[in-house]
Short mmCIF file of C-alpha atoms in Angstrom, two decimals:
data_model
loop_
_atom_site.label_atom_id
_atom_site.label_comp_id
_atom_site.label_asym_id
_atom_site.label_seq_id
_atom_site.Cartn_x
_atom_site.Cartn_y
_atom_site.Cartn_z
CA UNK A 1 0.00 0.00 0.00
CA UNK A 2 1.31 3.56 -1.32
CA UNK A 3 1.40 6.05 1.71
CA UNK A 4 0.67 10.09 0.64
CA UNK A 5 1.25 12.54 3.46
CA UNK A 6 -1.66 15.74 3.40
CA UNK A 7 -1.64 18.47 5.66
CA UNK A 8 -3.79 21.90 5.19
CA UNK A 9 -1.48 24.64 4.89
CA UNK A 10 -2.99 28.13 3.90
CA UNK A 11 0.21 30.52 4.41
CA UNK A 12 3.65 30.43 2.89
CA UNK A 13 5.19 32.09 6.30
CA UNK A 14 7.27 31.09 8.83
CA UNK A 15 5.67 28.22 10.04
CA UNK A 16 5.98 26.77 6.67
CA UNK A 17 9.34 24.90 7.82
CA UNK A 18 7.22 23.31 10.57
CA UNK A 19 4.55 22.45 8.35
CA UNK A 20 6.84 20.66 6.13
CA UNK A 21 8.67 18.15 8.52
CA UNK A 22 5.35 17.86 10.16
CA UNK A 23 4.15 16.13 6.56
CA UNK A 24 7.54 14.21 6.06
CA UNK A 25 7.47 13.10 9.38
CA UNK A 26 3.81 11.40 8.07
CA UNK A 27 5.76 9.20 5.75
CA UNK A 28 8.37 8.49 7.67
CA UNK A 29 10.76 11.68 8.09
CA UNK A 30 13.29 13.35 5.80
CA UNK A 31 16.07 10.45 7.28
CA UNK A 32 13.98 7.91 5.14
CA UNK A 33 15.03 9.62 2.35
CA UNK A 34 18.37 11.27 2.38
CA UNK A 35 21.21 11.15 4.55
CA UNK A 36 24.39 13.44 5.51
CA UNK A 37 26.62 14.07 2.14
CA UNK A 38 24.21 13.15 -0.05
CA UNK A 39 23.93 15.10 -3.20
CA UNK A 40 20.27 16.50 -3.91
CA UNK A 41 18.94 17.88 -6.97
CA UNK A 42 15.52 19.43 -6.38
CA UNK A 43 13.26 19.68 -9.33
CA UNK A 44 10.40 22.84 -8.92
CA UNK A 45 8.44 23.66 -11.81
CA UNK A 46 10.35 26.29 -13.57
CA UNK A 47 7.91 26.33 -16.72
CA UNK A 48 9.00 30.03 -17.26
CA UNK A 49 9.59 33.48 -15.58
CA UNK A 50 6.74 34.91 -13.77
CA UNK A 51 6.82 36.72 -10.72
CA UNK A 52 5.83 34.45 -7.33
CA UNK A 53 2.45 36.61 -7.08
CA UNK A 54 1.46 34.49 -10.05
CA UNK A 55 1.08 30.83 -9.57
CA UNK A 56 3.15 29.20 -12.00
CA UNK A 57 5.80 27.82 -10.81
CA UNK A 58 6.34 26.04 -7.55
CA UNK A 59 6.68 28.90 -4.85
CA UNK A 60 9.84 30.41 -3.74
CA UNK A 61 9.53 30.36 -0.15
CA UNK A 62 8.35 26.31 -0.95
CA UNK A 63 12.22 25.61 -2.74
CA UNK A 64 13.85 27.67 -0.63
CA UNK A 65 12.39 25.88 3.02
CA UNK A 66 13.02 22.48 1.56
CA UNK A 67 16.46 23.39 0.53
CA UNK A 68 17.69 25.16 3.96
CA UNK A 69 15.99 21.36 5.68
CA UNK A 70 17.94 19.43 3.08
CA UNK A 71 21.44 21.59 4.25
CA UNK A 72 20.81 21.44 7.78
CA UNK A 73 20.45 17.76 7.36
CA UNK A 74 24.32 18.44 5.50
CA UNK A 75 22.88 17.24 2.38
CA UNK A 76 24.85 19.42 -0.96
CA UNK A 77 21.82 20.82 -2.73
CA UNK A 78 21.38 22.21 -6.47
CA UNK A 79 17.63 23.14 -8.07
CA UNK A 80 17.64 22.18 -11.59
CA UNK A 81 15.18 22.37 -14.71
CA UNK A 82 14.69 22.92 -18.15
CA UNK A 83 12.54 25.83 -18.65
CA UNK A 84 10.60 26.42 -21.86
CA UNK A 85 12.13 30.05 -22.60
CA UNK A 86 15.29 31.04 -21.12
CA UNK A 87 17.57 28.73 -17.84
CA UNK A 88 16.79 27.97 -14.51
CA UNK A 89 18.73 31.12 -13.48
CA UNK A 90 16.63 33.19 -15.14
CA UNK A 91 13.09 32.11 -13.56
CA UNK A 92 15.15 31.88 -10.02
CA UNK A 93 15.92 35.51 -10.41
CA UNK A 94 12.67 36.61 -11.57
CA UNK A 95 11.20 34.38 -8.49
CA UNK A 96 13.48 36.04 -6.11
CA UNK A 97 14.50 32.84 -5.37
CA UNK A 98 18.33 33.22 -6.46
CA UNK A 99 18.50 36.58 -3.90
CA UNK A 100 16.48 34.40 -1.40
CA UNK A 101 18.91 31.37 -1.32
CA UNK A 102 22.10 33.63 -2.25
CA UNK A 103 24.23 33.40 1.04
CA UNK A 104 24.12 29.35 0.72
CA UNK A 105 26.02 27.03 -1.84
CA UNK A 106 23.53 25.97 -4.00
CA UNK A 107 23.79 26.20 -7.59
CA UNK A 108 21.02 25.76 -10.43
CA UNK A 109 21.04 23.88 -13.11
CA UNK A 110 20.26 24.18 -16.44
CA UNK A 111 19.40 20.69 -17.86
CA UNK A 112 21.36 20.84 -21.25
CA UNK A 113 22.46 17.38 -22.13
CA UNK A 114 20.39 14.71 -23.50
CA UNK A 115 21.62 11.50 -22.59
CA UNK A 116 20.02 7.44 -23.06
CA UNK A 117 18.41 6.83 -19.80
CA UNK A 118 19.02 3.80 -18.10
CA UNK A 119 15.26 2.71 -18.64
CA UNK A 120 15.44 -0.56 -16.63
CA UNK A 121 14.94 1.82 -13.56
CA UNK A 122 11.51 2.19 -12.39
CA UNK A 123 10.40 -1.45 -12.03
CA UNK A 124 8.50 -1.30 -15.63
CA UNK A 125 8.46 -4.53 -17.43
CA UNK A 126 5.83 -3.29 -20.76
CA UNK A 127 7.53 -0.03 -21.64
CA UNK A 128 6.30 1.19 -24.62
CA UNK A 129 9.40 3.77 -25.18
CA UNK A 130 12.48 1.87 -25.07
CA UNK A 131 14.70 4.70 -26.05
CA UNK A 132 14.80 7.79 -23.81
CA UNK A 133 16.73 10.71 -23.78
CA UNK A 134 17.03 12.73 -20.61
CA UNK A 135 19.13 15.34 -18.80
CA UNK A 136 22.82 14.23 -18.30
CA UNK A 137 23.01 16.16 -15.06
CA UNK A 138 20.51 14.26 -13.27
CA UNK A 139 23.26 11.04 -13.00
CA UNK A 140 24.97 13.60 -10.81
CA UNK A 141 23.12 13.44 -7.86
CA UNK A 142 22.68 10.44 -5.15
CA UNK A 143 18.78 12.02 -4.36
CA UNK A 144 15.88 13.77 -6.80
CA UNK A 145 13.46 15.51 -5.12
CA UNK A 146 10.59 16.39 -6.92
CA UNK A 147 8.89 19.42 -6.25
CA UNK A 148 5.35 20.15 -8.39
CA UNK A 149 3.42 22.86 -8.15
CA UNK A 150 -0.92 22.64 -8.07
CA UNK A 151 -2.15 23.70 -11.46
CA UNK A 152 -4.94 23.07 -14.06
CA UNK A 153 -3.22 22.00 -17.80
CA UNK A 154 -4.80 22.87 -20.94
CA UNK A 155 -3.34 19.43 -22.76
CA UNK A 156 -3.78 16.62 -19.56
CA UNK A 157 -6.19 18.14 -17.58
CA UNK A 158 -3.64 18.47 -14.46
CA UNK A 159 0.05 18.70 -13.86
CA UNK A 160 0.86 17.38 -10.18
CA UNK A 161 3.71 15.21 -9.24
CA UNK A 162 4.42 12.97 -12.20
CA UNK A 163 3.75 15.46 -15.37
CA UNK A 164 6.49 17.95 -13.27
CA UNK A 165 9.23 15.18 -14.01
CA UNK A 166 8.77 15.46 -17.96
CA UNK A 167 11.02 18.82 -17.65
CA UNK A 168 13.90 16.11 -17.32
CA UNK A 169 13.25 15.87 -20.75
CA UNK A 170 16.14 18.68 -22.54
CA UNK A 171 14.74 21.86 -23.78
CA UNK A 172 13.18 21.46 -27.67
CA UNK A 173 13.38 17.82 -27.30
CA UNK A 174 10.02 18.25 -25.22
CA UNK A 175 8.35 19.73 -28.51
CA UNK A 176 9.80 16.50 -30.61
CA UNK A 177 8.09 14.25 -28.36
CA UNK A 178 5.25 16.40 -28.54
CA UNK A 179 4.73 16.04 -31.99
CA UNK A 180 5.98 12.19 -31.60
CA UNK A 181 3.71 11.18 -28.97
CA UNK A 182 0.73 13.70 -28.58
CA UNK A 183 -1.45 13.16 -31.16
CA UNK A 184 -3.16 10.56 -28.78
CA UNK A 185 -3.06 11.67 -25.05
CA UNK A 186 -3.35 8.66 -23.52
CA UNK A 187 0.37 7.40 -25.36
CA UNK A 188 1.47 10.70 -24.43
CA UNK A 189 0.81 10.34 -20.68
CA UNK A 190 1.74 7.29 -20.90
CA UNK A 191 5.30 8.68 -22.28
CA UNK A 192 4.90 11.22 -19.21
CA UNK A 193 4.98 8.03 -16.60
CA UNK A 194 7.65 6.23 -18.24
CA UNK A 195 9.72 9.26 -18.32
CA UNK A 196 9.08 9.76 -14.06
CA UNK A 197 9.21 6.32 -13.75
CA UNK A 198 12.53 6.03 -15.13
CA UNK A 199 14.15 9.50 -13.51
CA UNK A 200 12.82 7.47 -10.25
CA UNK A 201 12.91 10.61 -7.65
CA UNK A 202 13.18 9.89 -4.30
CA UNK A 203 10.36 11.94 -3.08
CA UNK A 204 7.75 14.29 -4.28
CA UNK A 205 6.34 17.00 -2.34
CA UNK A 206 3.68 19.14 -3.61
CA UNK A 207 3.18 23.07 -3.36
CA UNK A 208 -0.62 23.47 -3.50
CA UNK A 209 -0.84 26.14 -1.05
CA UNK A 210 -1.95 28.49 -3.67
CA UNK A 211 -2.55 26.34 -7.49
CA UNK A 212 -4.05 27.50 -10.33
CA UNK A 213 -7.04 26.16 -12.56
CA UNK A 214 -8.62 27.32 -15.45
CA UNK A 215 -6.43 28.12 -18.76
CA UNK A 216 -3.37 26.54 -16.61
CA UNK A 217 -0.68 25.64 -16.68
CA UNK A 218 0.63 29.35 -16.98
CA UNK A 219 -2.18 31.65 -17.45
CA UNK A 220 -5.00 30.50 -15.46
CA UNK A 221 -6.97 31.54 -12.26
CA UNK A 222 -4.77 31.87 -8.94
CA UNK A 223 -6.58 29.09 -5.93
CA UNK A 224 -6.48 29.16 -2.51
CA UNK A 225 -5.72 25.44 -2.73
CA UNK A 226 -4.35 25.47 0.87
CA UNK A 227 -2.80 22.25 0.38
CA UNK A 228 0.91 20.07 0.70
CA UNK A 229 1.23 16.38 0.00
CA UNK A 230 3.96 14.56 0.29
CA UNK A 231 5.00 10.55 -1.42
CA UNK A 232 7.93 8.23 -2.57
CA UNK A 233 5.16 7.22 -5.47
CA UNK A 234 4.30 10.53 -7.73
CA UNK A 235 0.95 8.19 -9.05
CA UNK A 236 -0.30 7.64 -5.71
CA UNK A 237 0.28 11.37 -4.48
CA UNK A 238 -1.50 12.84 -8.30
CA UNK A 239 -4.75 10.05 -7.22
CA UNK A 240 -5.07 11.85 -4.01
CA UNK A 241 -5.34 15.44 -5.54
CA UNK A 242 -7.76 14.21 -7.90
CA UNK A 243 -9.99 13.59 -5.17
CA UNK A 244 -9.34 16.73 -3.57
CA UNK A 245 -10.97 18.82 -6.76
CA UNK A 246 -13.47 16.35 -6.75
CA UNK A 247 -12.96 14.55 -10.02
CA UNK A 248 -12.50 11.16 -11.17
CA UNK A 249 -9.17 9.42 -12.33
CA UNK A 250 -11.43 8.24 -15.67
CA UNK A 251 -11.19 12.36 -16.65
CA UNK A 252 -7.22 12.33 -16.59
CA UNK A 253 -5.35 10.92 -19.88
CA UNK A 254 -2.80 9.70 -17.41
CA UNK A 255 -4.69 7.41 -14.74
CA UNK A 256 -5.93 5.92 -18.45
CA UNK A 257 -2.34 5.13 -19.42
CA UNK A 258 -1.36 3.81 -16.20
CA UNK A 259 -4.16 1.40 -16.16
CA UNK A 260 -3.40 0.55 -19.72
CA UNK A 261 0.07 -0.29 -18.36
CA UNK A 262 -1.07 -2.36 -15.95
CA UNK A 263 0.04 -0.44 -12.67
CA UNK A 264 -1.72 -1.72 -10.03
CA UNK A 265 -2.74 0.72 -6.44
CA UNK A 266 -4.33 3.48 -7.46
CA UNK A 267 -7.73 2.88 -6.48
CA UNK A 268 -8.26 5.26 -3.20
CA UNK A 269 -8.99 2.64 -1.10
CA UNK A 270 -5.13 1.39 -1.64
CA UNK A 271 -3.49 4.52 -0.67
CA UNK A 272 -2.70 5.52 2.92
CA UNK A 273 -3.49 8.87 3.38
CA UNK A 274 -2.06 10.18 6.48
CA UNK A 275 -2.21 13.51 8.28
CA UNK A 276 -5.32 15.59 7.59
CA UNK A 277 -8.40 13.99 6.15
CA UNK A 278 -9.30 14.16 2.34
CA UNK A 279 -12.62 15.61 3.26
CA UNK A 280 -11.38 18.35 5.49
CA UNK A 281 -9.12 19.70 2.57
CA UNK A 282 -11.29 19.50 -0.72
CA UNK A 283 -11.29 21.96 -3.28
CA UNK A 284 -14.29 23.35 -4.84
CA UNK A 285 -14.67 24.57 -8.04
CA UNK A 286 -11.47 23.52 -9.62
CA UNK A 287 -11.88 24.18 -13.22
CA UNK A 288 -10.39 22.03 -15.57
CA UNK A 289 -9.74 22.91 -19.15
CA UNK A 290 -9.56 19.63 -21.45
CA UNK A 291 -8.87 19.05 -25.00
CA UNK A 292 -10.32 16.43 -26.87
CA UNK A 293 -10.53 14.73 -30.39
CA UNK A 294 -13.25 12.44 -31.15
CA UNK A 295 -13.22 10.54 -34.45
CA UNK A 296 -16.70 9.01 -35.36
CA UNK A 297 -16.78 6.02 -36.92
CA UNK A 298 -18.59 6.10 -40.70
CA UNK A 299 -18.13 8.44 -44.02
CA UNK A 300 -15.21 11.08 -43.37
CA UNK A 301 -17.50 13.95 -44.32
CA UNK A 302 -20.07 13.15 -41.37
CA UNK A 303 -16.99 12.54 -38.80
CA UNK A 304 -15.10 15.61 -39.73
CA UNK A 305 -18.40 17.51 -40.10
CA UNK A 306 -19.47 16.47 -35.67
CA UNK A 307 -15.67 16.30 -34.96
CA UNK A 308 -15.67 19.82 -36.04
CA UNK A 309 -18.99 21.21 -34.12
CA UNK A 310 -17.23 19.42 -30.89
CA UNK A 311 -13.49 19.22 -30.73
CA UNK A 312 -11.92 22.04 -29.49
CA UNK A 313 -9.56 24.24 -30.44
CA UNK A 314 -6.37 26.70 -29.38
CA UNK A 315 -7.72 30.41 -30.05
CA UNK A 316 -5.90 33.64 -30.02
CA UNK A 317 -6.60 36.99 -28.41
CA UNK A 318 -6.11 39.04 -30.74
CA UNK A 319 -6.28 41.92 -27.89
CA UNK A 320 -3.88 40.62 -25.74
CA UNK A 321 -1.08 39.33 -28.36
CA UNK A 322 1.62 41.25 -28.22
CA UNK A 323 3.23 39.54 -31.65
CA UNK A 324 6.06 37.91 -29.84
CA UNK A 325 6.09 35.34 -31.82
CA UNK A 326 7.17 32.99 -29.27
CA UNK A 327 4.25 30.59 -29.63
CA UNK A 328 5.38 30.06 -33.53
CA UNK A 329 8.74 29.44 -32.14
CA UNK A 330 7.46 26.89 -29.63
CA UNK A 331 5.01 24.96 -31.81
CA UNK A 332 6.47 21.65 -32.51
CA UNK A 333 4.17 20.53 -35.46
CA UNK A 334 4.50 24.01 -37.36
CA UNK A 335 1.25 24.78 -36.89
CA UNK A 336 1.49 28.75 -36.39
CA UNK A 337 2.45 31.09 -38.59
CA UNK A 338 2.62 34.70 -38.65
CA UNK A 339 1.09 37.14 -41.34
CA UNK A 340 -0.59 40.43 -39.87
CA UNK A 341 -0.61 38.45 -36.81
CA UNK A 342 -0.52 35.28 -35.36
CA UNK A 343 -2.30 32.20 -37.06
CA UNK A 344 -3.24 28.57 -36.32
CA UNK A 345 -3.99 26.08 -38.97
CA UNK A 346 -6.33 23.87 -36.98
CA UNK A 347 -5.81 21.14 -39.33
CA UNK A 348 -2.23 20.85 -38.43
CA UNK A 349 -2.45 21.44 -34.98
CA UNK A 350 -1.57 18.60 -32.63
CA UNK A 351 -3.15 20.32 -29.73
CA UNK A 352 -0.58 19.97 -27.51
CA UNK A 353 -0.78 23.53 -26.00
CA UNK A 354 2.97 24.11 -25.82
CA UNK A 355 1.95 27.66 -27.21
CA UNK A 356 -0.46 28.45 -24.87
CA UNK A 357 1.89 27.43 -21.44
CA UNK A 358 4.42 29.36 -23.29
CA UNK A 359 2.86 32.85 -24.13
CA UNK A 360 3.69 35.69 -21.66
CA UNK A 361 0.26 37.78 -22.01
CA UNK A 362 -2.23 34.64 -21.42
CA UNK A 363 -3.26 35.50 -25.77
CA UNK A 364 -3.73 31.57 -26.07
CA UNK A 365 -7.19 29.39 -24.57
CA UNK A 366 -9.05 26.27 -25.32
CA UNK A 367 -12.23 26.81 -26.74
CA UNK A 368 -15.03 24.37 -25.72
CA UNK A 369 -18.02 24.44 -28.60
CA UNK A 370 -21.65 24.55 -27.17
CA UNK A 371 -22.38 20.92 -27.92
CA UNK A 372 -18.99 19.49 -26.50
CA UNK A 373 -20.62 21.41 -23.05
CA UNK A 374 -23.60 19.53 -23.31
CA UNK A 375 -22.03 16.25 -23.70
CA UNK A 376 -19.84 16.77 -21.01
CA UNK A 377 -22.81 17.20 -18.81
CA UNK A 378 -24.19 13.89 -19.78
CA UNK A 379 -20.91 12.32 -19.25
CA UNK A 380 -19.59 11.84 -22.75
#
């Protein structure tokens, strides 16, 4: 049985180091995990630069508490990601994070270097991926911790605990497997699990004090979530928060894969959730954007002609665009172009929103058609 630590935390102030060895202690304490002169990469969410009053990237105060417990238990620590415009530096700066942390040695680290993965880590016998590529400097630490941050994702519904370990994939090579892989959702999540499966962190604690849902991962509605969890098993600690926004693992493309793959203890009932109860901490109202294709079976004309009136699409503010251009940069299937502005050829679009979490002015949503909204209400 998977054990997932949950405490209700509704501040990021000075009790927040209390808080968080009061929810390690719940699955056994931080000496269960590292030890003195270990080497520990922490991995935030360091999607992009925003300031910390904006929820999208793990919190600053969150890193910077976890990494002054990991020193004082004389653990070396570096924070690390792959950002999807500009380096870790850059986002730690614009968090305030690099002035927070500045009188300690802790460096951060730009993942650069692709490298084959040793993909017989992660006790996975039916891997569907048997090559991948991910960031050299991970092999240079003895500990990963994982660090997600709460938020609402335009392509998989939510990004929690195991979607936050697919920035070990290198810069642009995330768009590749985009464009590779997520044309079908399901194989793309189920790339997503491989991927954390086979990086293998230590432990994963989740910043859900304040989340975001809505047109997440970047650009959606700031939460209250007033939430941390805490697991060795990134699965078992994402099945717990989809319970606290009161949804069902059947909505998320990646509970699909991992039942596809066979991986057994994610029903509730299997995990031990310690600390505060699931009730006491639910969140209400947690709005979830979702793509989704539908392909009818019968003539092509009648398919594309419903697939049309439901599937939804990426749409651009024209107000709010700024002409950037970063989106067209971003867009691994060549999908935007730019002539008096910014367009998307629908048709070529792959839907896999790396536009949208990229763009700086929140320009980029999901539209959801009339008659996809009344088929979601009757459960389709």
């Amino acid at each position: 049985m998977e054990t997932v630590g949950l405490l209700k935390v509704k501040s990021y102030d000075k009790n927040l180091k209390k808080e968080i060895h009061k929810l390690i202690d719940l699955i056994g304490g931080f000496d269960s995990f590292v030890k003195t002169g270990d080497k520990v990469l922490l991995k935030p969410n360091f999607i992009t630069a925003r300031s910390p009053e904006r929820p999208v990237t793990t919190h600053p105060e969150f890193i910077a508490t976890i990494a002054e417990i990991l020193l004082d238990y004389g653990c070396s620590v570096a924070i690390g990601d792959s950002p999807g415009l500009g380096s870790a530096l850059t986002v730690a700066k614009k968090l305030g994070l690099y002035e927070r942390l500045k009188g300690y040695d802790i460096k951060f680290i730009n993942f650069e270097k692709a490298v084959l993965a040793d993909i017989n880590k992660g006790n996975l016998e039916n891997r569907k991926f048997k090559q991948l590529y991910l960031a050299e400097e991970l092999g240079s630490y003895d500990k990963i911790i994982n660090l997600p941050k709460l938020k609402s994702h335009a392509q998989m519904g939510i990004t929690l605990a195991t979607k936050n370990l697919f920035g070990c994939v290198v810069g642009k090579q995330k768009g590749r497997w985009h464009f590779a892989a997520g044309k079908d959702l399901v194989t793309f999540a189920r790339l997503i699990i491989e991927i954390a499966l086979t990086v293998d962190a230590s432990l994963h604690i989740l910043d859900g004090i304040i989340g975001m849902d809505g047109n997440g991962p970047t650009n959606g509605r700031a939460r209250n979530t007033n939430v941390i969890l805490a697991s060795d098993n990134c699965l078992a600690l994402d099945r717990v928060v989809v319970e606290l926004i009161k949804r069902k693992p059947k909505e998320f493309p990646l509970f699909k894969a991992a039942k596809e793959m066979g991986i057994l203890g994610l029903n509730l009932s299997e995990i031990n959730v310690k600390g505060d109860s699931i009730q006491d901490c639910k969140i209400s109202n947690f709005k979830i954007p979702s793509l989704r294709s539908v392909n009818f079976v019968g003539s092509k004309r009648l398919s594309n002609l419903i697939g049309n009136a439901i599937n939804q699409k990426l749409i651009i503010d024209k107000e709010k665009c700024i002409d950037c251009r970063k989106c067209e940069e971003q867009c691994p299937a060549e999908a935007i172009s730019y002539s008096e502005g910014i367009n998307i050829c629908h048709n070529t679009c792959i839907k896999c929103c790396c536009c949208q979490e990229i763009c700086p002015v929140g320009a980029l949503s999901v539209s959801e058609p009339f008659l996809l909204k009344i088929l979601k209400r009757f459960g389709f």
